[in-house]
């Protein structure tokens, strides 16, 4: 009663104080939510503490001229061969944007990745259908997000109905077999994609025309991720990469 009477007696100052307190609490909650979301990036992967992205620094005359994530297709495989006691596995990636997917009368333009078959064992992206261990082991196979699958199906159809079906992608002469459906990638993943193509499709199979995607040190268009063995010190491995780069 005393507090309520005080508020009524000092309406202006009470309104200012209560409004200020409400704004301050709201701002704090929003900042807490923002920071929590930023810190959650890629933490949902089961092996997140052992997965590392390979970055490429280019020097000319001792000066750093480029810092980026694209490098040669042979890098991850060479790291696995040079550091067998440290590197457990790897996944190469080639990003694709604005690829047109066609299934029957349905057509949609999407962004995705060509990845090694190891991708889904390294990264914990949940599947709705399909076998993550070998879904991308063969040429001309693809996995679709739940969102993309619904775009290619008629209303009320289940995304799983596309498993085993064929979809056409842009101008490739042969269609791709759908081998899996994964849940739409969460916003707190730095990798964003709506389809996965088998990486082997780039250099073998009916549509494989990109020989340098297999093991090459001339074209730097590829992303690489490595997973270290348990207990491996990442900083110690990183210190060895200067000599690795020279080799």
mmCIF file of C-alpha atoms in Angstrom:
data_model
loop_
_atom_site.group_PDB
_atom_site.id
_atom_site.type_symbol
_atom_site.label_atom_id
_atom_site.label_comp_id
_atom_site.label_asym_id
_atom_site.label_seq_id
_atom_site.Cartn_x
_atom_site.Cartn_y
_atom_site.Cartn_z
ATOM 1 C CA UNK A 1 0.000 0.000 0.000
ATOM 2 C CA UNK A 2 2.795 2.404 0.896
ATOM 3 C CA UNK A 3 4.532 1.813 -2.467
ATOM 4 C CA UNK A 4 1.279 2.204 -4.400
ATOM 5 C CA UNK A 5 0.410 5.443 -2.596
ATOM 6 C CA UNK A 6 3.915 6.775 -3.259
ATOM 7 C CA UNK A 7 3.526 6.070 -6.978
ATOM 8 C CA UNK A 8 0.156 7.852 -7.090
ATOM 9 C CA UNK A 9 1.529 10.807 -5.157
ATOM 10 C CA UNK A 10 4.548 11.192 -7.468
ATOM 11 C CA UNK A 11 3.061 10.175 -10.812
ATOM 12 C CA UNK A 12 5.540 11.973 -13.082
ATOM 13 C CA UNK A 13 8.737 10.846 -11.392
ATOM 14 C CA UNK A 14 7.305 7.335 -10.892
ATOM 15 C CA UNK A 15 6.424 7.079 -14.606
ATOM 16 C CA UNK A 16 9.929 8.203 -15.574
ATOM 17 C CA UNK A 17 11.590 5.731 -13.196
ATOM 18 C CA UNK A 18 9.389 2.774 -14.157
ATOM 19 C CA UNK A 19 9.752 3.495 -17.892
ATOM 20 C CA UNK A 20 13.522 3.828 -17.552
ATOM 21 C CA UNK A 21 13.725 0.583 -15.590
ATOM 22 C CA UNK A 22 11.603 -1.230 -18.212
ATOM 23 C CA UNK A 23 13.753 0.092 -21.078
ATOM 24 C CA UNK A 24 16.950 -0.837 -19.249
ATOM 25 C CA UNK A 25 15.754 -4.365 -18.501
ATOM 26 C CA UNK A 26 14.583 -4.825 -22.098
ATOM 27 C CA UNK A 27 17.922 -3.604 -23.471
ATOM 28 C CA UNK A 28 19.837 -5.951 -21.161
ATOM 29 C CA UNK A 29 17.694 -8.934 -22.174
ATOM 30 C CA UNK A 30 18.143 -8.131 -25.878
ATOM 31 C CA UNK A 31 21.911 -7.797 -25.470
ATOM 32 C CA UNK A 32 22.053 -11.055 -23.494
ATOM 33 C CA UNK A 33 20.065 -12.822 -26.219
ATOM 34 C CA UNK A 34 22.302 -11.393 -28.958
ATOM 35 C CA UNK A 35 25.548 -12.362 -27.197
ATOM 36 C CA UNK A 36 24.193 -15.830 -26.371
ATOM 37 C CA UNK A 37 23.261 -16.359 -30.034
ATOM 38 C CA UNK A 38 26.682 -15.194 -31.280
ATOM 39 C CA UNK A 39 28.508 -17.489 -28.841
ATOM 40 C CA UNK A 40 26.360 -20.455 -29.917
ATOM 41 C CA UNK A 41 27.683 -20.423 -33.512
ATOM 42 C CA UNK A 42 28.638 -23.950 -34.621
ATOM 43 C CA UNK A 43 28.571 -25.227 -31.035
ATOM 44 C CA UNK A 44 25.822 -27.745 -31.834
ATOM 45 C CA UNK A 45 28.323 -29.960 -33.684
ATOM 46 C CA UNK A 46 29.301 -32.956 -31.587
ATOM 47 C CA UNK A 47 32.965 -32.590 -32.558
ATOM 48 C CA UNK A 48 33.042 -28.795 -32.633
ATOM 49 C CA UNK A 49 36.183 -28.617 -30.459
ATOM 50 C CA UNK A 50 38.128 -30.740 -32.973
ATOM 51 C CA UNK A 51 36.912 -29.246 -36.274
ATOM 52 C CA UNK A 52 38.986 -26.503 -37.895
ATOM 53 C CA UNK A 53 38.658 -24.497 -41.081
ATOM 54 C CA UNK A 54 41.792 -24.233 -43.205
ATOM 55 C CA UNK A 55 42.652 -20.641 -44.152
ATOM 56 C CA UNK A 56 45.102 -19.553 -46.813
ATOM 57 C CA UNK A 57 47.507 -16.605 -46.515
ATOM 58 C CA UNK A 58 49.296 -15.460 -49.656
ATOM 59 C CA UNK A 59 52.534 -13.502 -49.473
ATOM 60 C CA UNK A 60 54.428 -11.534 -52.085
ATOM 61 C CA UNK A 61 57.857 -10.146 -51.254
ATOM 62 C CA UNK A 62 57.234 -10.863 -47.603
ATOM 63 C CA UNK A 63 53.942 -8.931 -47.545
ATOM 64 C CA UNK A 64 50.540 -10.483 -46.832
ATOM 65 C CA UNK A 65 48.444 -9.811 -49.942
ATOM 66 C CA UNK A 66 45.484 -12.120 -49.326
ATOM 67 C CA UNK A 67 43.810 -13.779 -46.343
ATOM 68 C CA UNK A 68 40.961 -16.100 -47.210
ATOM 69 C CA UNK A 69 39.352 -19.519 -46.996
ATOM 70 C CA UNK A 70 39.682 -20.703 -50.602
ATOM 71 C CA UNK A 71 42.661 -22.831 -51.550
ATOM 72 C CA UNK A 72 43.701 -25.768 -53.734
ATOM 73 C CA UNK A 73 41.730 -29.006 -53.845
ATOM 74 C CA UNK A 74 44.797 -31.048 -52.823
ATOM 75 C CA UNK A 75 45.401 -29.310 -49.489
ATOM 76 C CA UNK A 76 43.234 -31.335 -47.078
ATOM 77 C CA UNK A 77 44.304 -34.667 -48.516
ATOM 78 C CA UNK A 78 47.947 -33.596 -48.308
ATOM 79 C CA UNK A 79 47.446 -32.580 -44.652
ATOM 80 C CA UNK A 80 45.981 -35.993 -43.885
ATOM 81 C CA UNK A 81 48.963 -37.665 -45.598
ATOM 82 C CA UNK A 82 51.589 -35.422 -43.961
ATOM 83 C CA UNK A 83 50.076 -35.448 -40.466
ATOM 84 C CA UNK A 84 48.465 -38.897 -40.028
ATOM 85 C CA UNK A 85 48.889 -38.791 -36.249
ATOM 86 C CA UNK A 86 47.073 -35.463 -35.952
ATOM 87 C CA UNK A 87 44.417 -35.317 -38.687
ATOM 88 C CA UNK A 88 41.592 -37.813 -38.246
ATOM 89 C CA UNK A 89 39.556 -36.888 -41.328
ATOM 90 C CA UNK A 90 38.741 -34.009 -43.638
ATOM 91 C CA UNK A 91 36.048 -32.652 -45.923
ATOM 92 C CA UNK A 92 36.570 -30.616 -49.063
ATOM 93 C CA UNK A 93 33.825 -28.261 -50.193
ATOM 94 C CA UNK A 94 32.910 -26.328 -53.279
ATOM 95 C CA UNK A 95 30.188 -23.699 -52.826
ATOM 96 C CA UNK A 96 27.467 -23.206 -55.431
ATOM 97 C CA UNK A 97 24.967 -20.370 -55.593
ATOM 98 C CA UNK A 98 21.857 -19.930 -57.720
ATOM 99 C CA UNK A 99 21.714 -23.510 -59.038
ATOM 100 C CA UNK A 100 18.334 -24.379 -60.558
ATOM 101 C CA UNK A 101 16.742 -27.608 -59.253
ATOM 102 C CA UNK A 102 13.973 -29.195 -61.342
ATOM 103 C CA UNK A 103 11.592 -31.989 -60.355
ATOM 104 C CA UNK A 104 8.621 -32.518 -62.620
ATOM 105 C CA UNK A 105 6.908 -29.165 -63.051
ATOM 106 C CA UNK A 106 8.608 -27.683 -60.007
ATOM 107 C CA UNK A 107 11.650 -25.441 -60.387
ATOM 108 C CA UNK A 108 13.615 -23.436 -57.805
ATOM 109 C CA UNK A 109 16.949 -21.626 -57.515
ATOM 110 C CA UNK A 110 19.072 -22.648 -54.531
ATOM 111 C CA UNK A 111 22.461 -22.321 -52.806
ATOM 112 C CA UNK A 112 24.477 -25.272 -51.537
ATOM 113 C CA UNK A 113 27.739 -27.207 -51.343
ATOM 114 C CA UNK A 114 29.520 -30.094 -53.000
ATOM 115 C CA UNK A 115 31.078 -32.027 -50.098
ATOM 116 C CA UNK A 116 33.026 -35.183 -49.393
ATOM 117 C CA UNK A 117 31.116 -38.143 -48.004
ATOM 118 C CA UNK A 118 32.817 -37.466 -44.637
ATOM 119 C CA UNK A 119 30.890 -34.202 -44.256
ATOM 120 C CA UNK A 120 27.954 -35.575 -42.262
ATOM 121 C CA UNK A 121 30.189 -37.600 -39.944
ATOM 122 C CA UNK A 122 32.203 -34.459 -39.136
ATOM 123 C CA UNK A 123 29.305 -32.031 -38.812
ATOM 124 C CA UNK A 124 26.164 -32.745 -36.779
ATOM 125 C CA UNK A 125 23.441 -31.602 -39.156
ATOM 126 C CA UNK A 126 20.366 -33.726 -38.288
ATOM 127 C CA UNK A 127 18.845 -35.940 -40.979
ATOM 128 C CA UNK A 128 15.158 -36.592 -41.559
ATOM 129 C CA UNK A 129 15.843 -39.452 -43.971
ATOM 130 C CA UNK A 130 18.846 -41.194 -45.488
ATOM 131 C CA UNK A 131 22.122 -42.674 -44.277
ATOM 132 C CA UNK A 132 24.699 -40.035 -43.398
ATOM 133 C CA UNK A 133 27.527 -42.568 -43.624
ATOM 134 C CA UNK A 134 27.296 -43.154 -47.369
ATOM 135 C CA UNK A 135 24.596 -40.881 -48.794
ATOM 136 C CA UNK A 136 27.180 -38.871 -50.734
ATOM 137 C CA UNK A 137 29.663 -41.589 -51.622
ATOM 138 C CA UNK A 138 28.549 -42.034 -55.239
ATOM 139 C CA UNK A 139 28.632 -39.613 -58.205
ATOM 140 C CA UNK A 140 25.418 -37.816 -59.137
ATOM 141 C CA UNK A 141 23.839 -38.041 -55.702
ATOM 142 C CA UNK A 142 22.392 -35.194 -53.688
ATOM 143 C CA UNK A 143 20.811 -34.460 -50.314
ATOM 144 C CA UNK A 144 18.162 -31.768 -49.912
ATOM 145 C CA UNK A 145 17.020 -29.618 -47.028
ATOM 146 C CA UNK A 146 13.493 -30.106 -45.757
ATOM 147 C CA UNK A 147 12.662 -26.631 -47.082
ATOM 148 C CA UNK A 148 13.986 -27.376 -50.583
ATOM 149 C CA UNK A 149 12.258 -30.763 -50.686
ATOM 150 C CA UNK A 150 8.908 -29.130 -49.932
ATOM 151 C CA UNK A 151 9.478 -26.661 -52.763
ATOM 152 C CA UNK A 152 9.923 -29.544 -55.207
ATOM 153 C CA UNK A 153 6.873 -31.492 -54.035
ATOM 154 C CA UNK A 154 3.148 -30.928 -54.289
ATOM 155 C CA UNK A 155 1.226 -29.583 -51.329
ATOM 156 C CA UNK A 156 1.024 -31.763 -48.203
ATOM 157 C CA UNK A 157 3.578 -34.248 -49.584
ATOM 158 C CA UNK A 158 6.195 -35.527 -47.141
ATOM 159 C CA UNK A 159 9.821 -34.527 -47.914
ATOM 160 C CA UNK A 160 10.842 -38.172 -47.462
ATOM 161 C CA UNK A 161 8.904 -39.024 -50.624
ATOM 162 C CA UNK A 162 11.818 -37.637 -52.654
ATOM 163 C CA UNK A 163 14.245 -40.318 -51.412
ATOM 164 C CA UNK A 164 15.354 -42.399 -54.382
ATOM 165 C CA UNK A 165 13.817 -39.955 -56.880
ATOM 166 C CA UNK A 166 15.777 -38.074 -59.555
ATOM 167 C CA UNK A 167 16.141 -34.306 -59.817
ATOM 168 C CA UNK A 168 17.719 -32.268 -62.589
ATOM 169 C CA UNK A 169 20.260 -29.576 -61.762
ATOM 170 C CA UNK A 170 20.862 -26.754 -64.225
ATOM 171 C CA UNK A 171 22.425 -27.994 -67.457
ATOM 172 C CA UNK A 172 23.968 -31.241 -66.177
ATOM 173 C CA UNK A 173 23.295 -33.946 -68.732
ATOM 174 C CA UNK A 174 22.432 -36.581 -66.122
ATOM 175 C CA UNK A 175 20.007 -36.183 -63.191
ATOM 176 C CA UNK A 176 20.984 -36.582 -59.537
ATOM 177 C CA UNK A 177 19.534 -39.189 -57.214
ATOM 178 C CA UNK A 178 18.145 -37.887 -53.909
ATOM 179 C CA UNK A 179 19.745 -39.954 -51.143
ATOM 180 C CA UNK A 180 18.812 -37.950 -48.059
ATOM 181 C CA UNK A 181 16.769 -35.154 -46.518
ATOM 182 C CA UNK A 182 18.261 -32.998 -43.743
ATOM 183 C CA UNK A 183 16.640 -30.501 -41.438
ATOM 184 C CA UNK A 184 16.898 -26.887 -42.538
ATOM 185 C CA UNK A 185 20.273 -25.549 -41.385
ATOM 186 C CA UNK A 186 19.980 -23.401 -38.212
ATOM 187 C CA UNK A 187 20.823 -19.705 -38.284
ATOM 188 C CA UNK A 188 23.733 -20.164 -35.877
ATOM 189 C CA UNK A 189 25.713 -22.175 -38.424
ATOM 190 C CA UNK A 190 28.343 -20.310 -40.445
ATOM 191 C CA UNK A 191 27.815 -22.895 -43.206
ATOM 192 C CA UNK A 192 24.476 -22.185 -44.882
ATOM 193 C CA UNK A 193 23.124 -24.469 -47.607
ATOM 194 C CA UNK A 194 19.920 -26.010 -48.934
ATOM 195 C CA UNK A 195 21.481 -28.888 -50.825
ATOM 196 C CA UNK A 196 24.572 -31.084 -50.693
ATOM 197 C CA UNK A 197 26.093 -32.642 -53.804
ATOM 198 C CA UNK A 198 28.516 -35.552 -53.643
ATOM 199 C CA UNK A 199 31.977 -34.052 -54.126
ATOM 200 C CA UNK A 200 33.006 -37.002 -56.276
ATOM 201 C CA UNK A 201 30.455 -35.778 -58.844
ATOM 202 C CA UNK A 202 32.810 -32.902 -59.679
ATOM 203 C CA UNK A 203 35.529 -35.115 -61.142
ATOM 204 C CA UNK A 204 33.940 -38.497 -61.916
ATOM 205 C CA UNK A 205 30.630 -39.958 -63.004
ATOM 206 C CA UNK A 206 28.376 -38.803 -65.782
ATOM 207 C CA UNK A 207 28.677 -35.090 -65.037
ATOM 208 C CA UNK A 208 32.218 -35.097 -63.624
ATOM 209 C CA UNK A 209 34.199 -32.688 -65.748
ATOM 210 C CA UNK A 210 36.292 -30.846 -63.160
ATOM 211 C CA UNK A 211 39.439 -32.969 -62.895
ATOM 212 C CA UNK A 212 41.270 -30.405 -60.761
ATOM 213 C CA UNK A 213 38.692 -30.864 -57.997
ATOM 214 C CA UNK A 214 40.230 -34.205 -57.068
ATOM 215 C CA UNK A 215 43.823 -33.439 -56.098
ATOM 216 C CA UNK A 216 45.363 -30.311 -57.561
ATOM 217 C CA UNK A 217 47.550 -27.343 -56.642
ATOM 218 C CA UNK A 218 46.739 -24.956 -59.491
ATOM 219 C CA UNK A 219 43.129 -23.824 -58.990
ATOM 220 C CA UNK A 220 42.257 -22.288 -55.600
ATOM 221 C CA UNK A 221 38.465 -22.481 -55.522
ATOM 222 C CA UNK A 222 37.892 -24.911 -52.661
ATOM 223 C CA UNK A 223 37.152 -24.853 -48.936
ATOM 224 C CA UNK A 224 38.722 -27.349 -46.524
ATOM 225 C CA UNK A 225 37.823 -28.480 -43.015
ATOM 226 C CA UNK A 226 39.831 -30.943 -40.951
ATOM 227 C CA UNK A 227 38.941 -32.874 -37.832
ATOM 228 C CA UNK A 228 41.788 -33.578 -35.426
ATOM 229 C CA UNK A 229 42.186 -36.750 -33.437
ATOM 230 C CA UNK A 230 41.224 -36.554 -29.731
ATOM 231 C CA UNK A 231 43.942 -34.948 -27.625
ATOM 232 C CA UNK A 232 45.795 -33.304 -30.532
ATOM 233 C CA UNK A 233 47.061 -29.793 -29.814
ATOM 234 C CA UNK A 234 45.767 -27.550 -32.618
ATOM 235 C CA UNK A 235 48.351 -24.831 -31.962
ATOM 236 C CA UNK A 236 51.192 -27.337 -32.247
ATOM 237 C CA UNK A 237 49.839 -28.543 -35.593
ATOM 238 C CA UNK A 238 49.336 -24.982 -36.787
ATOM 239 C CA UNK A 239 53.014 -24.267 -36.104
ATOM 240 C CA UNK A 240 53.955 -26.998 -38.605
ATOM 241 C CA UNK A 241 51.911 -25.551 -41.453
ATOM 242 C CA UNK A 242 54.483 -23.006 -42.624
ATOM 243 C CA UNK A 243 56.798 -25.828 -43.724
ATOM 244 C CA UNK A 244 53.789 -27.761 -45.041
ATOM 245 C CA UNK A 245 52.888 -24.772 -47.225
ATOM 246 C CA UNK A 246 56.396 -24.662 -48.673
ATOM 247 C CA UNK A 247 56.272 -28.377 -49.507
#
